[in-house]
Amino acid sequence: MRETPLSNCERQFLVQAIAEKKRLDGRQTYDYRNIKITFGTDYGCCIVDLGKTRVLAQISCELVAPKMNRPTEGILFFNLELSQMASPAFEPGRQSELVVKLNRLVERCLRNSKCIDTESLCVVSGEKVWQIRVDLHLLNHDGNIMDAASIAAITALCHFRRPDVSIQGEDVTVYTPEERDPVPLSIHHMPICVSFSFFQQGTYLLVDPSEREERVMDGLLVIAMNKHREICTIQSSGGIMLLKDQVLRCSKIASVKVTEISELIQKALENDKKVRKEGGKFGFAESMPNQRITAYKMEVAPVDTDDIGKKAEDLISNTEPPSEIIPSPVVRAPGTGQIGEGLQNSWGLDENEDGEEAEDQTMEEELQTMDVKVKSVNKEDPIVLSDSEEEDVVVLEPKIMKKEVKVQASSTAASKKKKKKKPAH
Amino acid sequence: MATFSTAERKRRPHGDRKSSEMTLHLKQTFEAAILTQLYPRSQIDIYVQILQADGGNYSSCVNAATLAVVDAGIPLRDYVCACSAGFVEDTPLVDLSHVEESSGGTQLSLALLPKAEHLALVEMDARLHQDHLEGLMDAATRACKDLHAVLDRVVREHLQEVSTQLGE
């Protein structure tokens, strides 16, 4: 199914909000969303939640023959899949560009940086090595798949235990988990990706873009670092022009973020280890709370209420007080009462419609230039009330119409304008 | 990449992930550099074939494609010059060969528009300490600027030849 296109006003709203350093969910420009890491019952299974983006990682291993030109090294295989449940835009067979991009980034980040010691995966040189397979599945897409995927992958790799192997001469024995405890992989460092999105030709920068922000961004820069401040991968995409100091600034921000995220991962791993050792319950089923409705939990989003008082005062001072309300109903006939004087008939005015439209335009321009005059015009209007609950609506763009606009439930805008014209002419 | 381009014959030259990635990067680079708004509702196809791969594949593709686009008369914002750079034992090296690349050291590819020093693409592999990043990017930038001089000279010479031949 095609993605619903983003409307122009939504796009402008997002870009303008970012220009004022505000984000839709109330974060600061360099804030990450909440990261939650949970482990499954098996070793090597991990789900990472980055806000609402969800990635599942599963590690498995197998004994295979090594590659011809690298007989003493184990094999690492990465696979990232965009599941169809992640977004209605993901169809089987489509989305190939995004899949290639993400897969290559994960490969480069984890394989080329040599975070896993592949020599330790060798069992019999030239004959048998361990092949570690990392499968990543995107379960929900809410922006920033790359970061979530890299956190999931490296956490799962740290969590994974492979079966123990012993070699006696020519004999190779692979022990099952019951015979001997499985052995963790030897991991040198933990590279973590941080994504930066650029807006307005690189003027504005955001960390961890959400799905909406990704749609309006100009370009993306992904920097993978580990906590020793070594950069593992840099990748710019989206066709924007960057400057050198932008890249350097991003790398500094990334180092801060990576340290935080690494700590979080370490804590999660230790928690899980503790729970398993104490014999407590672990796994996905346990990490989901029972007896609680948690279908859709919104996190508390901070709202900026700094100048609310001042803004409210501005609004109040710029608007007029509501005009007089006719208090008593008019009794026309026994048993009936009338409040208000009814509405103009907006049907059957087609013959005057086109002429009225042209007058509408001029009226708009006049409105913009003669604010004061318009105010006086309004006061002579017949004050018509309707039964609708919509009270007086205050227009928040005072430069066009510095007066109240009474919204009547069944009247159209054309009829409203016609009413204004009547007293003016 | 042609199957005969590398030391060992490439069995599947099309559709594998590395070539798709390089395709995407080339597309991204040229989308940023070509003034596409001058050609609405049309498509510009750039086909690149690597005949011999000895390191710096992406950079050579970009440079070749730049010259081709200039020759075709399609307006560009600026020459796109690309160069690879690496870090071996605390020295930045520019324009790595295949042997240097596969030794497992750092490898940075930059596509640069020389006048304004805008980076159309930054791509880096393998570990590099953050402090060395600036030095490496500076080295790659200088190399790209030298390359720009070479490309510019070649274009001008070619133009002179062609115009004298046309004149006769």
Coordinates of C-alpha atoms in Angstrom, one line a residue:
Chain A
M1 CA 0.0 0.0 0.0
R2 CA 1.4 3.4 -0.9
E3 CA 2.4 5.7 1.9
T4 CA -0.1 8.4 2.4
P5 CA 1.6 11.6 1.2
L6 CA 2.4 14.2 3.7
S7 CA 0.2 17.3 3.3
N8 CA 1.9 20.6 2.7
C9 CA 0.6 22.3 5.8
E10 CA 1.8 19.4 7.9
R11 CA 5.2 19.7 6.3
Q12 CA 5.3 23.4 6.9
F13 CA 4.2 23.0 10.4
L14 CA 6.9 20.5 11.1
V15 CA 9.6 22.5 9.5
Q16 CA 8.6 25.7 11.3
A17 CA 8.4 23.9 14.6
I18 CA 11.9 22.6 14.1
A19 CA 13.0 26.1 13.2
E20 CA 11.8 27.2 16.6
K21 CA 13.6 24.2 18.2
K22 CA 10.3 22.5 19.1
R23 CA 9.6 18.9 18.4
L24 CA 6.2 17.2 18.2
D25 CA 6.7 15.0 21.2
G26 CA 8.3 17.7 23.4
R27 CA 11.9 16.5 23.2
Q28 CA 14.9 18.7 23.0
T29 CA 16.8 18.7 19.7
Y30 CA 19.5 16.3 21.1
D31 CA 17.2 14.0 23.1
Y32 CA 16.6 10.4 22.4
R33 CA 13.3 8.7 23.0
N34 CA 12.9 6.2 25.7
I35 CA 14.9 3.1 25.1
K36 CA 13.7 -0.2 26.5
I37 CA 15.6 -3.4 26.2
T38 CA 14.0 -6.8 26.9
F39 CA 15.5 -10.3 26.5
G40 CA 13.8 -13.5 25.6
T41 CA 14.1 -16.9 27.2
D42 CA 16.8 -18.0 24.8
Y43 CA 20.2 -16.5 24.8
G44 CA 20.6 -14.1 22.0
C45 CA 17.1 -13.0 21.6
C46 CA 16.4 -9.3 22.3
I47 CA 13.8 -6.7 21.6
V48 CA 14.6 -3.0 21.6
D49 CA 12.0 -0.3 21.8
L50 CA 13.1 3.1 20.8
G51 CA 10.0 5.1 21.5
K52 CA 7.6 3.2 19.4
T53 CA 10.1 1.8 16.9
R54 CA 10.6 -1.9 17.7
V55 CA 13.3 -4.2 16.5
L56 CA 13.7 -7.9 17.3
A57 CA 17.2 -9.4 17.1
Q58 CA 17.9 -13.1 17.2
I59 CA 21.3 -14.7 17.1
S60 CA 22.0 -18.3 16.0
C61 CA 25.1 -20.2 15.3
E62 CA 26.1 -23.1 13.2
L63 CA 29.3 -25.0 12.4
V64 CA 30.3 -24.6 8.8
A65 CA 33.3 -24.8 6.5
P66 CA 35.1 -21.5 6.4
K67 CA 35.7 -19.2 3.4
M68 CA 38.5 -20.2 1.1
N69 CA 40.6 -17.1 1.6
R70 CA 40.0 -16.9 5.3
P71 CA 40.4 -20.4 6.8
T72 CA 40.9 -19.3 10.4
E73 CA 38.1 -16.9 10.7
G74 CA 34.5 -17.4 11.6
I75 CA 31.7 -16.1 9.5
L76 CA 29.3 -13.3 10.4
F77 CA 26.0 -13.0 8.6
F78 CA 23.6 -10.1 9.0
N79 CA 20.1 -9.8 7.8
L80 CA 17.7 -7.0 8.4
E81 CA 14.1 -7.4 7.4
L82 CA 11.4 -4.9 7.3
S83 CA 8.3 -6.8 8.4
Q84 CA 5.0 -5.9 6.8
M85 CA 3.6 -5.2 10.2
A86 CA 6.0 -2.4 10.7
S87 CA 4.3 0.0 8.4
P88 CA 1.6 -0.2 5.7
A89 CA 4.2 1.1 3.3
F90 CA 6.3 -2.1 3.6
E91 CA 5.1 -4.6 1.1
P92 CA 6.7 -7.9 0.2
G93 CA 9.0 -7.2 -2.7
R94 CA 9.0 -3.4 -2.3
Q95 CA 11.2 -1.1 -0.2
S96 CA 14.3 -2.6 -1.7
E97 CA 16.3 0.6 -1.5
L98 CA 15.7 1.2 2.2
V99 CA 16.4 -2.5 2.9
V100 CA 19.7 -2.4 1.1
K101 CA 20.8 0.8 2.8
L102 CA 20.0 -0.5 6.3
N103 CA 21.5 -3.9 5.7
R104 CA 24.7 -2.4 4.4
L105 CA 24.9 0.0 7.3
V106 CA 24.4 -2.8 9.8
E107 CA 27.1 -4.9 8.1
R108 CA 29.6 -2.1 7.9
C109 CA 29.0 -1.0 11.4
L110 CA 29.3 -4.5 13.0
R111 CA 31.5 -6.4 10.6
N112 CA 34.1 -3.9 9.4
S113 CA 34.6 -2.5 12.8
K114 CA 35.7 -5.9 14.0
C115 CA 33.7 -5.7 17.1
I116 CA 33.5 -9.5 17.3
D117 CA 36.7 -11.5 17.4
T118 CA 36.2 -13.8 14.4
E119 CA 39.4 -15.7 15.2
S120 CA 37.9 -17.0 18.4
L121 CA 35.1 -18.5 16.3
C122 CA 37.5 -20.9 14.6
V123 CA 37.2 -24.6 15.7
V124 CA 39.3 -26.5 13.2
S125 CA 41.3 -24.3 10.9
G126 CA 40.2 -24.7 7.3
E127 CA 37.4 -27.1 8.2
K128 CA 35.0 -26.0 10.8
V129 CA 34.2 -22.6 12.0
W130 CA 31.2 -21.1 13.7
Q131 CA 28.9 -19.1 11.5
I132 CA 27.0 -16.5 13.6
R133 CA 23.8 -15.3 12.0
V134 CA 22.2 -12.1 13.2
D135 CA 18.6 -11.7 12.2
L136 CA 17.0 -8.4 12.7
H137 CA 13.3 -7.8 12.2
L138 CA 11.6 -4.5 12.3
L139 CA 8.3 -4.9 14.1
N140 CA 7.2 -1.3 14.2
H141 CA 8.4 1.7 12.3
D142 CA 8.3 5.0 14.0
G143 CA 11.5 6.5 12.7
N144 CA 15.1 5.9 13.2
I145 CA 15.3 2.2 12.4
M146 CA 19.0 2.3 12.1
D147 CA 19.7 3.2 15.8
A148 CA 17.2 0.7 17.1
A149 CA 18.6 -2.1 14.9
S150 CA 22.2 -1.4 15.9
I151 CA 21.4 -1.4 19.6
A152 CA 19.4 -4.6 19.2
A153 CA 22.1 -6.3 17.2
I154 CA 25.0 -5.5 19.6
T155 CA 22.9 -6.3 22.7
A156 CA 21.8 -9.6 21.3
L157 CA 25.4 -10.4 20.4
C158 CA 26.5 -9.6 23.9
H159 CA 23.7 -11.7 25.3
F160 CA 24.3 -14.7 23.1
R161 CA 26.0 -17.9 24.3
R162 CA 27.3 -20.4 21.9
P163 CA 27.8 -24.1 22.7
D164 CA 31.1 -25.1 24.2
V165 CA 33.5 -27.0 22.0
S166 CA 36.5 -29.0 23.0
I167 CA 39.2 -30.4 20.7
Q168 CA 41.3 -33.5 21.5
G169 CA 43.7 -34.1 18.7
E170 CA 41.5 -34.8 15.8
D171 CA 38.3 -35.2 17.8
V172 CA 35.9 -32.3 18.0
T173 CA 33.2 -32.5 20.6
V174 CA 30.4 -30.0 20.7
Y175 CA 28.7 -30.0 24.1
T176 CA 25.0 -29.4 24.4
P177 CA 23.8 -26.7 26.8
E178 CA 22.9 -29.4 29.4
E179 CA 26.4 -30.9 29.4
R180 CA 28.4 -27.7 29.6
D181 CA 27.4 -24.1 30.0
P182 CA 27.4 -22.2 26.8
V183 CA 30.1 -19.7 26.2
P184 CA 29.6 -16.0 25.4
L185 CA 31.1 -14.5 22.3
S186 CA 34.2 -12.5 22.6
I187 CA 33.3 -8.9 21.8
H188 CA 35.9 -6.2 21.7
H189 CA 33.7 -3.2 21.7
M190 CA 30.1 -2.1 21.2
P191 CA 29.5 0.1 18.2
I192 CA 26.2 2.0 18.4
C193 CA 24.7 4.1 15.6
V194 CA 23.4 7.6 16.2
S195 CA 21.3 9.2 13.5
F196 CA 21.2 12.9 12.8
S197 CA 18.6 14.5 10.5
F198 CA 19.1 17.8 8.7
F199 CA 16.5 20.3 7.8
Q200 CA 16.5 23.4 5.7
Q201 CA 19.8 22.7 3.8
G202 CA 21.6 21.8 7.0
T203 CA 20.6 24.7 9.2
Y204 CA 18.8 22.6 11.7
L205 CA 19.8 19.4 13.2
L206 CA 17.9 16.7 15.1
V207 CA 19.0 13.6 16.9
D208 CA 16.8 10.5 16.7
P209 CA 14.2 11.6 14.1
S210 CA 10.7 10.3 14.5
E211 CA 8.7 9.0 11.5
R212 CA 7.2 12.4 10.8
E213 CA 10.5 14.2 11.1
E214 CA 12.1 11.7 8.8
R215 CA 9.5 12.5 6.1
V216 CA 10.3 16.1 6.0
M217 CA 14.1 15.9 6.5
D218 CA 16.5 16.9 3.8
G219 CA 19.1 14.3 4.7
L220 CA 20.5 11.9 7.3
L221 CA 23.9 11.4 8.8
V222 CA 24.6 8.2 10.6
I223 CA 27.6 8.0 12.9
A224 CA 28.5 4.7 14.6
M225 CA 30.7 5.0 17.6
N226 CA 31.7 3.0 20.6
K227 CA 32.2 4.2 24.1
H228 CA 36.0 4.5 23.7
R229 CA 35.2 7.4 21.3
E230 CA 36.3 5.5 18.2
I231 CA 34.2 6.1 15.2
C232 CA 33.2 2.9 13.4
T233 CA 31.1 4.1 10.5
I234 CA 30.0 7.4 9.1
Q235 CA 27.4 7.5 6.4
S236 CA 25.6 10.5 4.9
S237 CA 22.6 10.0 2.8
G238 CA 19.8 11.9 1.2
G239 CA 21.8 14.1 -1.0
I240 CA 22.4 17.1 1.2
M241 CA 25.5 19.2 1.2
L242 CA 27.4 19.0 4.5
L243 CA 30.2 21.0 5.8
K244 CA 33.2 19.6 7.6
D245 CA 32.4 21.2 10.9
Q246 CA 28.9 19.9 10.9
V247 CA 30.2 16.4 10.6
L248 CA 32.7 17.1 13.5
R249 CA 30.0 18.6 15.6
C250 CA 27.8 15.6 15.1
S251 CA 30.6 13.2 16.1
K252 CA 31.0 15.1 19.4
I253 CA 27.3 14.8 20.1
A254 CA 27.4 11.2 19.1
S255 CA 30.1 10.4 21.6
V256 CA 27.9 11.7 24.4
K257 CA 24.9 9.8 23.3
V258 CA 26.8 6.6 22.8
T259 CA 28.2 6.6 26.3
E260 CA 24.6 7.0 27.7
I261 CA 23.3 4.2 25.6
S262 CA 26.2 1.9 26.4
E263 CA 25.5 2.3 30.0
L264 CA 21.9 1.4 29.5
I265 CA 22.8 -1.7 27.6
Q266 CA 25.2 -2.8 30.3
K267 CA 22.6 -2.3 32.9
A268 CA 20.1 -4.3 31.0
L269 CA 22.5 -7.2 30.4
E270 CA 23.5 -7.3 34.1
N271 CA 19.9 -7.3 35.2
D272 CA 19.1 -10.2 32.9
K273 CA 22.1 -12.1 34.1
K274 CA 21.2 -11.5 37.7
V275 CA 17.6 -12.7 37.2
R276 CA 18.7 -15.8 35.4
K277 CA 21.2 -16.7 38.1
E278 CA 18.8 -16.2 40.9
G279 CA 16.4 -18.5 39.1
G280 CA 13.8 -15.8 38.7
K281 CA 11.6 -15.5 35.8
F282 CA 12.9 -14.1 32.6
G283 CA 11.9 -13.8 29.0
F284 CA 9.4 -11.8 27.1
A285 CA 6.4 -13.3 28.8
E286 CA 7.7 -12.1 32.1
S287 CA 8.6 -8.7 31.0
M288 CA 5.0 -7.9 30.0
P289 CA 2.9 -7.1 33.0
N290 CA -0.2 -9.1 33.5
Q291 CA -3.5 -7.9 34.7
R292 CA -2.9 -4.5 33.2
I293 CA -4.3 -2.8 30.2
T294 CA -1.2 -1.5 28.4
A295 CA -2.5 -1.4 24.9
Y296 CA -1.3 2.1 24.2
K297 CA 0.6 3.9 26.8
M298 CA 1.5 7.4 26.1
E299 CA 4.4 8.7 27.9
V300 CA 4.2 12.0 29.8
A301 CA 5.3 14.6 27.3
P302 CA 6.6 17.9 28.8
V303 CA 4.8 20.9 27.6
D304 CA 6.5 24.2 27.4
T305 CA 4.4 26.6 29.5
D306 CA 6.9 29.4 29.8
D307 CA 5.1 32.3 28.3
I308 CA 1.6 31.0 28.5
G309 CA 0.5 33.8 30.7
K310 CA 1.9 36.4 28.4
K311 CA 0.4 34.8 25.3
A312 CA -3.0 34.5 26.9
E313 CA -2.9 38.1 27.8
D314 CA -1.9 39.1 24.3
L315 CA -4.8 37.1 22.9
I316 CA -7.3 38.6 25.3
S317 CA -6.2 42.1 24.7
N318 CA -6.4 41.7 20.9
T319 CA -9.9 40.4 20.9
E320 CA -13.1 42.1 21.6
P321 CA -15.5 41.2 24.2
P322 CA -18.5 39.2 23.0
S323 CA -21.3 41.3 21.8
E324 CA -24.7 41.6 23.4
I325 CA -26.7 38.5 23.7
I326 CA -30.5 38.7 23.4
P327 CA -31.5 37.2 26.6
S328 CA -35.2 36.5 26.4
P329 CA -36.9 34.3 23.8
V330 CA -39.6 35.7 21.7
V331 CA -42.9 34.0 21.9
R332 CA -44.5 33.8 18.5
A333 CA -47.4 31.5 19.2
P334 CA -48.5 29.7 22.3
G335 CA -46.2 26.7 22.9
T336 CA -43.4 27.9 20.8
G337 CA -40.5 30.2 21.6
Q338 CA -37.8 31.6 19.3
I339 CA -34.3 32.5 20.4
G340 CA -32.5 34.5 17.8
E341 CA -33.7 35.6 14.5
G342 CA -32.9 32.6 12.4
L343 CA -30.4 32.4 9.6
Q344 CA -30.1 33.8 6.1
N345 CA -31.2 31.4 3.4
S346 CA -28.0 30.4 1.7
W347 CA -29.6 28.3 -0.9
G348 CA -31.0 29.6 -4.2
L349 CA -28.5 32.4 -4.3
D350 CA -26.6 31.0 -7.4
E351 CA -27.3 33.9 -9.7
N352 CA -25.5 36.2 -7.4
E353 CA -22.7 33.7 -6.6
D354 CA -20.0 34.7 -9.1
G355 CA -20.5 38.3 -8.5
E356 CA -20.3 37.7 -4.9
E357 CA -17.1 35.8 -5.2
A358 CA -15.3 38.7 -6.9
E359 CA -16.6 40.9 -4.2
D360 CA -15.3 38.4 -1.7
Q361 CA -11.8 38.8 -2.9
T362 CA -11.9 42.6 -2.7
M363 CA -13.5 42.3 0.7
E364 CA -10.6 40.1 1.8
E365 CA -8.0 42.7 0.7
E366 CA -10.0 45.5 2.3
L367 CA -10.1 43.5 5.5
Q368 CA -6.4 43.2 5.5
T369 CA -5.8 46.9 5.1
M370 CA -8.6 48.4 7.0
D371 CA -8.8 46.7 10.3
V372 CA -10.4 49.5 12.2
K373 CA -13.2 50.0 9.7
V374 CA -14.0 46.3 9.7
K375 CA -14.5 46.5 13.5
S376 CA -17.1 49.1 13.2
V377 CA -18.9 47.2 10.4
N378 CA -19.2 44.2 12.7
K379 CA -20.9 46.1 15.4
E380 CA -23.9 46.8 13.1
D381 CA -24.3 43.2 12.2
P382 CA -27.5 41.6 13.3
I383 CA -26.4 39.4 16.1
V384 CA -27.7 36.0 15.2
L385 CA -27.3 33.1 17.6
S386 CA -27.6 29.5 16.8
D387 CA -28.2 26.5 19.0
S388 CA -24.8 25.2 18.5
E389 CA -22.4 24.6 21.3
E390 CA -19.8 26.4 19.4
E391 CA -19.4 29.7 21.2
D392 CA -17.7 32.7 19.9
V393 CA -14.6 31.6 18.0
V394 CA -11.6 33.8 18.4
V395 CA -9.5 34.1 15.3
L396 CA -5.9 33.8 16.2
E397 CA -4.4 35.5 13.2
P398 CA -5.3 39.1 14.0
K399 CA -3.7 40.6 10.9
I400 CA -6.4 39.3 8.7
M401 CA -9.5 39.8 10.7
K402 CA -9.2 41.6 13.9
K403 CA -12.6 40.9 15.1
E404 CA -14.6 38.0 16.3
V405 CA -16.1 35.6 13.8
K406 CA -19.2 34.0 15.0
V407 CA -19.4 30.4 13.7
Q408 CA -22.9 29.4 13.0
A409 CA -23.4 25.7 12.7
S410 CA -25.3 25.6 9.5
S411 CA -24.2 28.8 7.7
T412 CA -21.6 28.7 5.0
A413 CA -18.7 31.1 4.8
A414 CA -20.2 32.6 1.7
S415 CA -23.3 33.5 3.5
K416 CA -21.3 35.0 6.4
K417 CA -19.4 37.3 4.0
K418 CA -22.7 38.3 2.4
K419 CA -24.0 39.3 5.7
K420 CA -20.9 41.5 6.3
K421 CA -21.3 43.2 2.9
K422 CA -24.9 44.1 3.5
P423 CA -24.3 46.7 6.2
A424 CA -21.3 48.0 4.3
H425 CA -23.1 48.7 1.1
Chain B
M1 CA 31.6 -3.9 -11.7
A2 CA 32.8 -6.0 -14.5
T3 CA 33.5 -9.6 -13.6
F4 CA 37.1 -9.3 -14.7
S5 CA 37.7 -6.2 -12.7
T6 CA 38.9 -7.8 -9.5
A7 CA 41.7 -10.2 -8.7
E8 CA 39.2 -13.1 -8.3
R9 CA 36.5 -13.3 -10.9
K10 CA 33.3 -11.8 -9.6
R11 CA 30.5 -14.3 -9.9
R12 CA 27.6 -12.0 -9.6
P13 CA 28.3 -8.5 -10.7
H14 CA 24.7 -7.2 -10.5
G15 CA 22.2 -7.0 -7.8
D16 CA 24.4 -7.9 -4.9
R17 CA 24.3 -5.6 -1.9
K18 CA 27.6 -3.9 -2.4
S19 CA 26.9 -2.8 -5.9
S20 CA 23.4 -1.7 -4.9
E21 CA 24.9 0.4 -2.2
M22 CA 27.4 2.0 -4.5
T23 CA 24.5 2.7 -6.9
L24 CA 22.6 4.4 -4.2
H25 CA 25.5 6.5 -3.2
L26 CA 26.2 7.6 -6.7
K27 CA 22.6 8.5 -7.2
Q28 CA 22.6 10.5 -4.0
T29 CA 25.8 12.3 -4.9
F30 CA 24.6 13.4 -8.3
E31 CA 21.1 14.3 -7.2
A32 CA 22.8 16.8 -5.0
A33 CA 25.1 18.1 -7.7
I34 CA 23.0 18.2 -10.8
L35 CA 20.5 21.1 -11.1
T36 CA 17.6 18.8 -11.6
Q37 CA 15.0 21.6 -11.5
L38 CA 16.1 22.6 -15.0
Y39 CA 14.9 19.2 -16.3
P40 CA 11.4 18.7 -15.0
R41 CA 9.7 15.4 -16.0
S42 CA 12.8 13.9 -17.4
Q43 CA 15.3 11.3 -16.3
I44 CA 19.0 11.4 -16.5
D45 CA 20.7 8.0 -16.6
I46 CA 24.3 7.6 -15.6
Y47 CA 25.8 4.2 -16.3
V48 CA 29.2 3.4 -14.9
Q49 CA 31.2 0.3 -15.5
I50 CA 34.3 -0.5 -13.5
L51 CA 36.8 -2.2 -15.8
Q52 CA 39.6 -2.6 -13.3
A53 CA 39.1 -2.3 -9.5
D54 CA 42.2 -1.5 -7.5
G55 CA 40.8 0.5 -4.6
G56 CA 38.9 3.8 -4.6
N57 CA 36.1 2.3 -6.7
Y58 CA 33.5 4.8 -5.6
S59 CA 35.8 7.8 -6.0
S60 CA 36.7 6.8 -9.6
C61 CA 33.1 6.3 -10.4
V62 CA 32.2 9.8 -9.2
N63 CA 35.0 11.5 -11.0
A64 CA 34.3 9.7 -14.3
A65 CA 30.6 10.5 -14.0
T66 CA 31.4 14.1 -13.3
L67 CA 33.4 14.4 -16.5
A68 CA 30.7 12.6 -18.4
V69 CA 28.0 14.9 -17.2
V70 CA 30.2 17.9 -18.0
D71 CA 30.8 16.5 -21.5
A72 CA 27.1 16.0 -22.0
G73 CA 26.4 19.6 -21.2
I74 CA 24.2 19.0 -18.2
P75 CA 24.6 21.9 -15.8
L76 CA 26.2 21.1 -12.5
R77 CA 26.6 23.1 -9.3
D78 CA 30.3 22.5 -9.3
Y79 CA 32.7 19.7 -10.2
V80 CA 32.1 16.7 -8.0
C81 CA 35.5 15.4 -6.9
A82 CA 35.8 12.3 -4.8
C83 CA 38.8 10.7 -3.1
S84 CA 39.4 8.0 -0.6
A85 CA 41.6 8.4 2.4
G86 CA 42.9 6.1 5.1
F87 CA 44.7 6.1 8.4
V88 CA 47.6 3.8 8.8
E89 CA 49.9 4.1 11.8
D90 CA 48.9 7.7 12.6
T91 CA 49.5 9.0 9.1
P92 CA 46.6 9.9 6.8
L93 CA 47.0 8.3 3.4
V94 CA 45.2 9.5 0.4
D95 CA 43.8 7.5 -2.5
L96 CA 44.1 4.0 -1.2
S97 CA 44.9 1.1 -3.4
H98 CA 43.2 -2.3 -3.0
V99 CA 46.0 -3.8 -0.9
E100 CA 45.9 -0.8 1.5
E101 CA 42.1 -1.0 1.7
S102 CA 42.0 -4.7 2.5
S103 CA 44.6 -4.4 5.2
G104 CA 41.7 -3.6 7.4
G105 CA 42.5 0.0 8.3
T106 CA 40.2 3.0 8.2
Q107 CA 38.8 4.1 4.9
L108 CA 37.0 7.4 4.3
S109 CA 35.4 8.3 1.0
L110 CA 34.5 11.9 0.4
A111 CA 32.7 13.5 -2.5
L112 CA 33.3 17.2 -2.5
L113 CA 32.2 20.2 -4.4
P114 CA 35.5 22.1 -4.2
K115 CA 34.5 25.8 -4.4
A116 CA 32.1 25.9 -1.4
E117 CA 33.7 22.8 0.2
H118 CA 30.3 21.1 0.5
L119 CA 30.4 17.4 1.1
A120 CA 27.9 15.6 -1.1
L121 CA 28.8 12.3 0.5
V122 CA 30.8 11.2 3.5
E123 CA 31.3 7.5 4.0
M124 CA 33.7 5.8 6.5
D125 CA 34.5 2.3 7.5
A126 CA 36.4 0.7 10.3
R127 CA 37.6 2.1 13.5
L128 CA 39.0 5.5 13.8
H129 CA 39.5 7.5 17.0
Q130 CA 37.4 10.7 17.0
D131 CA 40.3 13.0 17.3
H132 CA 41.8 11.8 14.1
L133 CA 38.7 12.4 12.1
E134 CA 39.4 16.1 11.4
G135 CA 42.9 15.4 10.1
L136 CA 41.6 12.7 7.9
M137 CA 38.9 14.8 6.4
D138 CA 41.3 17.6 5.9
A139 CA 43.7 15.3 4.0
A140 CA 40.8 14.0 1.8
T141 CA 39.6 17.6 1.1
R142 CA 43.0 18.7 0.0
A143 CA 43.2 15.7 -2.3
C144 CA 39.8 16.4 -3.8
K145 CA 40.9 20.0 -4.5
D146 CA 44.0 18.8 -6.3
L147 CA 41.8 16.5 -8.2
H148 CA 39.5 19.3 -9.1
A149 CA 42.5 21.1 -10.7
V150 CA 43.3 18.1 -12.8
L151 CA 39.7 17.6 -13.9
D152 CA 39.4 21.3 -14.8
R153 CA 42.5 21.3 -16.8
V154 CA 41.4 18.1 -18.7
V155 CA 38.1 19.6 -19.5
R156 CA 39.6 22.9 -20.8
E157 CA 42.1 21.1 -22.9
H158 CA 39.5 18.9 -24.4
L159 CA 37.3 21.8 -25.2
Q160 CA 40.2 23.6 -26.9
E161 CA 40.9 20.6 -29.1
V162 CA 37.2 20.1 -30.0
S163 CA 36.7 23.8 -30.8
T164 CA 39.8 23.9 -33.0
Q165 CA 38.7 20.8 -34.8
L166 CA 35.2 22.2 -35.3
G167 CA 36.6 25.4 -36.5
E168 CA 38.5 23.8 -39.4

